[in-house]
N, CA, C and O atoms as a Tinker XYZ file with bonds, in Angstrom:
   208  protein
     1  N     -6.399000   13.374000   11.014000    73     2
     2  CA    -5.014000   13.120000   10.622000    64     1     3
     3  C     -4.897000   13.100000    9.100000    63     2     4     5
     4  O     -5.779000   12.606000    8.396000    81     3
     5  N     -3.821000   13.632000    8.629000    73     3     6
     6  CA    -3.602000   13.594000    7.186000    64     5     7
     7  C     -3.009000   12.241000    6.789000    63     6     8     9
     8  O     -2.518000   11.486000    7.628000    81     7
     9  N     -3.068000   11.965000    5.508000    73     7    10
    10  CA    -2.541000   10.688000    5.011000    64     9    11
    11  C     -1.032000   10.584000    5.218000    63    10    12    13
    12  O     -0.507000    9.507000    5.501000    81    11
    13  N     -0.352000   11.701000    5.076000    73    11    14
    14  CA     1.099000   11.709000    5.270000    64    13    15
    15  C      1.437000   11.401000    6.727000    63    14    16    17
    16  O      2.396000   10.680000    7.003000    81    15
    17  N      0.662000   11.940000    7.649000    73    15    18
    18  CA     0.924000   11.697000    9.076000    64    17    19
    19  C      0.719000   10.223000    9.424000    63    18    20    21
    20  O      1.451000    9.665000   10.241000    81    19
    21  N     -0.269000    9.603000    8.805000    73    19    22
    22  CA    -0.504000    8.179000    9.044000    64    21    23
    23  C      0.661000    7.354000    8.521000    63    22    24    25
    24  O      1.097000    6.408000    9.178000    81    23
    25  N      1.169000    7.703000    7.346000    73    23    26
    26  CA     2.323000    6.980000    6.792000    64    25    27
    27  C      3.566000    7.177000    7.654000    63    26    28    29
    28  O      4.334000    6.237000    7.858000    81    27
    29  N      3.768000    8.394000    8.160000    73    27    30
    30  CA     4.913000    8.642000    9.041000    64    29    31
    31  C      4.795000    7.833000   10.326000    63    30    32    33
    32  O      5.778000    7.270000   10.807000    81    31
    33  N      3.589000    7.780000   10.875000    73    31    34
    34  CA     3.384000    7.016000   12.100000    64    33    35
    35  C      3.611000    5.527000   11.870000    63    34    36    37
    36  O      4.189000    4.847000   12.717000    81    35
    37  N      3.161000    5.025000   10.734000    73    35    38
    38  CA     3.392000    3.617000   10.394000    64    37    39
    39  C      4.881000    3.335000   10.240000    63    38    40    41
    40  O      5.369000    2.309000   10.714000    81    39
    41  N      5.602000    4.227000    9.589000    73    39    42
    42  CA     7.046000    4.054000    9.407000    64    41    43
    43  C      7.759000    4.057000   10.761000    63    42    44    45
    44  O      8.643000    3.233000   10.997000    81    43
    45  N      7.382000    4.974000   11.646000    73    43    46
    46  CA     7.982000    5.008000   12.979000    64    45    47
    47  C      7.686000    3.725000   13.756000    63    46    48    49
    48  O      8.556000    3.213000   14.461000    81    47
    49  N      6.478000    3.211000   13.633000    73    47    50
    50  CA     6.122000    1.952000   14.288000    64    49    51
    51  C      7.006000    0.820000   13.788000    63    50    52    53
    52  O      7.504000    0.019000   14.578000    81    51
    53  N      7.204000    0.754000   12.457000    73    51    54
    54  CA     8.039000   -0.309000   11.897000    64    53    55
    55  C      9.485000   -0.187000   12.362000    63    54    56    57
    56  O     10.132000   -1.197000   12.638000    81    55
    57  N     10.001000    1.045000   12.451000    73    55    58
    58  CA    11.385000    1.232000   12.888000    64    57    59
    59  C     11.570000    0.885000   14.354000    63    58    60    61
    60  O     12.517000    0.184000   14.707000    81    59
    61  N     10.686000    1.362000   15.206000    73    59    62
    62  CA    10.848000    1.181000   16.648000    64    61    63
    63  C     10.595000   -0.263000   17.053000    63    62    64    65
    64  O     11.355000   -0.830000   17.838000    81    63
    65  N      9.540000   -0.858000   16.529000    73    63    66
    66  CA     9.149000   -2.203000   16.951000    64    65    67
    67  C      9.855000   -3.317000   16.176000    63    66    68    69
    68  O      9.713000   -4.495000   16.502000    81    67
    69  N     10.617000   -2.934000   15.148000    73    67    70
    70  CA    11.343000   -3.912000   14.311000    64    69    71
    71  C     10.394000   -4.925000   13.664000    63    70    72    73
    72  O     10.683000   -6.121000   13.619000    81    71
    73  N      9.286000   -4.441000   13.176000    73    71    74
    74  CA     8.289000   -5.290000   12.517000    64    73    75
    75  C      8.485000   -5.229000   11.000000    63    74    76    77
    76  O      7.559000   -4.878000   10.269000    81    75
    77  N      9.680000   -5.569000   10.528000    73    75    78
    78  CA     9.992000   -5.455000    9.105000    64    77    79
    79  C      9.205000   -6.444000    8.253000    63    78    80    81
    80  O      9.089000   -6.249000    7.043000    81    79
    81  N      8.665000   -7.497000    8.852000    73    79    82
    82  CA     7.889000   -8.461000    8.083000    64    81    83
    83  C      6.550000   -7.856000    7.644000    63    82    84    85
    84  O      5.901000   -8.399000    6.751000    81    83
    85  N      6.127000   -6.748000    8.250000    73    83    86
    86  CA     4.888000   -6.085000    7.853000    64    85    87
    87  C      5.058000   -5.237000    6.593000    63    86    88    89
    88  O      4.079000   -4.940000    5.908000    81    87
    89  N      6.280000   -4.852000    6.288000    73    87    90
    90  CA     6.530000   -3.952000    5.162000    64    89    91
    91  C      6.053000   -4.514000    3.823000    63    90    92    93
    92  O      5.404000   -3.774000    3.083000    81    91
    93  N      6.328000   -5.772000    3.457000    73    91    94
    94  CA     5.816000   -6.279000    2.175000    64    93    95
    95  C      4.283000   -6.312000    2.123000    63    94    96    97
    96  O      3.693000   -6.094000    1.065000    81    95
    97  N      3.651000   -6.579000    3.247000    73    95    98
    98  CA     2.188000   -6.595000    3.284000    64    97    99
    99  C      1.644000   -5.196000    3.023000    63    98   100   101
   100  O      0.693000   -5.030000    2.260000    81    99
   101  N      2.237000   -4.203000    3.647000    73    99   102
   102  CA     1.795000   -2.821000    3.469000    64   101   103
   103  C      2.015000   -2.380000    2.031000    63   102   104   105
   104  O      1.152000   -1.727000    1.444000    81   103
   105  N      3.158000   -2.729000    1.461000    73   103   106
   106  CA     3.444000   -2.347000    0.076000    64   105   107
   107  C      2.433000   -2.973000   -0.880000    63   106   108   109
   108  O      1.945000   -2.304000   -1.791000    81   107
   109  N      2.116000   -4.246000   -0.681000    73   107   110
   110  CA     1.146000   -4.905000   -1.553000    64   109   111
   111  C     -0.245000   -4.295000   -1.412000    63   110   112   113
   112  O     -0.958000   -4.150000   -2.405000    81   111
   113  N     -0.638000   -3.935000   -0.192000    73   111   114
   114  CA    -1.930000   -3.286000    0.009000    64   113   115
   115  C     -1.994000   -1.933000   -0.701000    63   114   116   117
   116  O     -3.007000   -1.596000   -1.313000    81   115
   117  N     -0.919000   -1.166000   -0.617000    73   115   118
   118  CA    -0.882000    0.140000   -1.281000    64   117   119
   119  C     -0.950000   -0.040000   -2.799000    63   118   120   121
   120  O     -1.681000    0.686000   -3.472000    81   119
   121  N     -0.202000   -0.992000   -3.340000    73   119   122
   122  CA    -0.250000   -1.231000   -4.783000    64   121   123
   123  C     -1.620000   -1.706000   -5.236000    63   122   124   125
   124  O     -2.118000   -1.275000   -6.276000    81   123
   125  N     -2.230000   -2.592000   -4.458000    73   123   126
   126  CA    -3.561000   -3.094000   -4.803000    64   125   127
   127  C     -4.595000   -1.963000   -4.775000    63   126   128   129
   128  O     -5.458000   -1.887000   -5.649000    81   127
   129  N     -4.506000   -1.096000   -3.782000    73   127   130
   130  CA    -5.419000    0.050000   -3.717000    64   129   131
   131  C     -5.193000    0.996000   -4.900000    63   130   132   133
   132  O     -6.144000    1.564000   -5.436000    81   131
   133  N     -3.944000    1.159000   -5.298000    73   131   134
   134  CA    -3.651000    1.988000   -6.467000    64   133   135
   135  C     -4.252000    1.418000   -7.736000    63   134   136   137
   136  O     -4.762000    2.165000   -8.571000    81   135
   137  N     -4.196000    0.099000   -7.892000    73   135   138
   138  CA    -4.799000   -0.539000   -9.062000    64   137   139
   139  C     -6.315000   -0.343000   -9.051000    63   138   140   141
   140  O     -6.916000   -0.099000  -10.098000    81   139
   141  N     -6.926000   -0.447000   -7.892000    73   139   142
   142  CA    -8.373000   -0.250000   -7.790000    64   141   143
   143  C     -8.748000    1.181000   -8.160000    63   142   144   145
   144  O     -9.726000    1.398000   -8.876000    81   143
   145  N     -7.987000    2.150000   -7.684000    73   143   146
   146  CA    -8.279000    3.548000   -8.004000    64   145   147
   147  C     -8.076000    3.812000   -9.486000    63   146   148   149
   148  O     -8.882000    4.499000  -10.113000    81   147
   149  N     -6.999000    3.268000  -10.048000    73   147   150
   150  CA    -6.736000    3.490000  -11.472000    64   149   151
   151  C     -7.738000    2.760000  -12.369000    63   150   152   153
   152  O     -7.968000    3.171000  -13.506000    81   151
   153  N     -8.322000    1.699000  -11.870000    73   151   154
   154  CA    -9.242000    0.933000  -12.706000    64   153   155
   155  C    -10.589000    1.624000  -12.878000    63   154   156   157
   156  O    -11.447000    1.127000  -13.608000    81   155
   157  N    -10.782000    2.742000  -12.230000    73   155   158
   158  CA   -12.029000    3.480000  -12.382000    64   157   159
   159  C    -12.128000    4.165000  -13.746000    63   158   160   161
   160  O    -13.234000    4.438000  -14.214000    81   159
   161  N    -11.009000    4.441000  -14.383000    73   159   162
   162  CA   -11.060000    5.075000  -15.701000    64   161   163
   163  C    -11.194000    4.013000  -16.787000    63   162   164   165
   164  O    -10.667000    2.908000  -16.657000    81   163
   165  N    -11.895000    4.356000  -17.846000    73   163   166
   166  CA   -12.202000    3.406000  -18.918000    64   165   167
   167  C    -10.937000    2.966000  -19.667000    63   166   168   169
   168  O    -10.858000    1.825000  -20.121000    81   167
   169  N     -9.963000    3.846000  -19.799000    73   167   170
   170  CA    -8.750000    3.507000  -20.546000    64   169   171
   171  C     -7.951000    2.426000  -19.829000    63   170   172   173
   172  O     -7.393000    1.539000  -20.476000    81   171
   173  N     -7.892000    2.486000  -18.538000    73   171   174
   174  CA    -7.140000    1.509000  -17.770000    64   173   175
   175  C     -7.903000    0.194000  -17.635000    63   174   176   177
   176  O     -7.295000   -0.871000  -17.525000    81   175
   177  N     -9.225000    0.267000  -17.645000    73   175   178
   178  CA   -10.034000   -0.942000  -17.475000    64   177   179
   179  C     -9.735000   -1.992000  -18.528000    63   178   180   181
   180  O     -9.711000   -3.183000  -18.218000    81   179
   181  N     -9.508000   -1.580000  -19.759000    73   179   182
   182  CA    -9.220000   -2.543000  -20.807000    64   181   183
   183  C     -7.892000   -3.262000  -20.576000    63   182   184   185
   184  O     -7.771000   -4.455000  -20.856000    81   183
   185  N     -6.916000   -2.547000  -20.075000    73   183   186
   186  CA    -5.607000   -3.155000  -19.799000    64   185   187
   187  C     -5.724000   -4.124000  -18.646000    63   186   188   189
   188  O     -5.197000   -5.235000  -18.720000    81   187
   189  N     -6.404000   -3.731000  -17.580000    73   187   190
   190  CA    -6.557000   -4.607000  -16.415000    64   189   191
   191  C     -7.393000   -5.822000  -16.775000    63   190   192   193
   192  O     -7.122000   -6.926000  -16.303000    81   191
   193  N     -8.409000   -5.626000  -17.611000    73   191   194
   194  CA    -9.275000   -6.743000  -18.019000    64   193   195
   195  C     -8.450000   -7.809000  -18.764000    63   194   196   197
   196  O     -8.668000   -9.005000  -18.570000    81   195
   197  N     -7.518000   -7.383000  -19.602000    73   195   198
   198  CA    -6.703000   -8.356000  -20.341000    64   197   199
   199  C     -5.705000   -9.051000  -19.435000    63   198   200   201
   200  O     -5.315000  -10.184000  -19.717000    81   199
   201  N     -5.278000   -8.405000  -18.350000    73   199   202
   202  CA    -4.336000   -9.043000  -17.434000    64   201   203
   203  C     -4.998000  -10.135000  -16.613000    63   202   204   205
   204  O     -4.383000  -11.166000  -16.340000    81   203
   205  N     -6.239000   -9.923000  -16.220000    73   203   206
   206  CA    -6.913000  -10.884000  -15.377000    64   205   207
   207  C     -7.917000  -11.646000  -16.194000    63   206   208
   208  O     -8.606000  -12.520000  -15.667000    81   207
């Protein structure tokens, strides 16, 4: 399965099952994963290091 298909399936699950309370959790997980991926470069590491 492609990443887009997984996101579409998750969105359909949220719409059909009315599990809107899961949406903030999913958004935070995606943002956290993005920070982890971006922190691999040296330029971003200094900014993240000063934040935490």
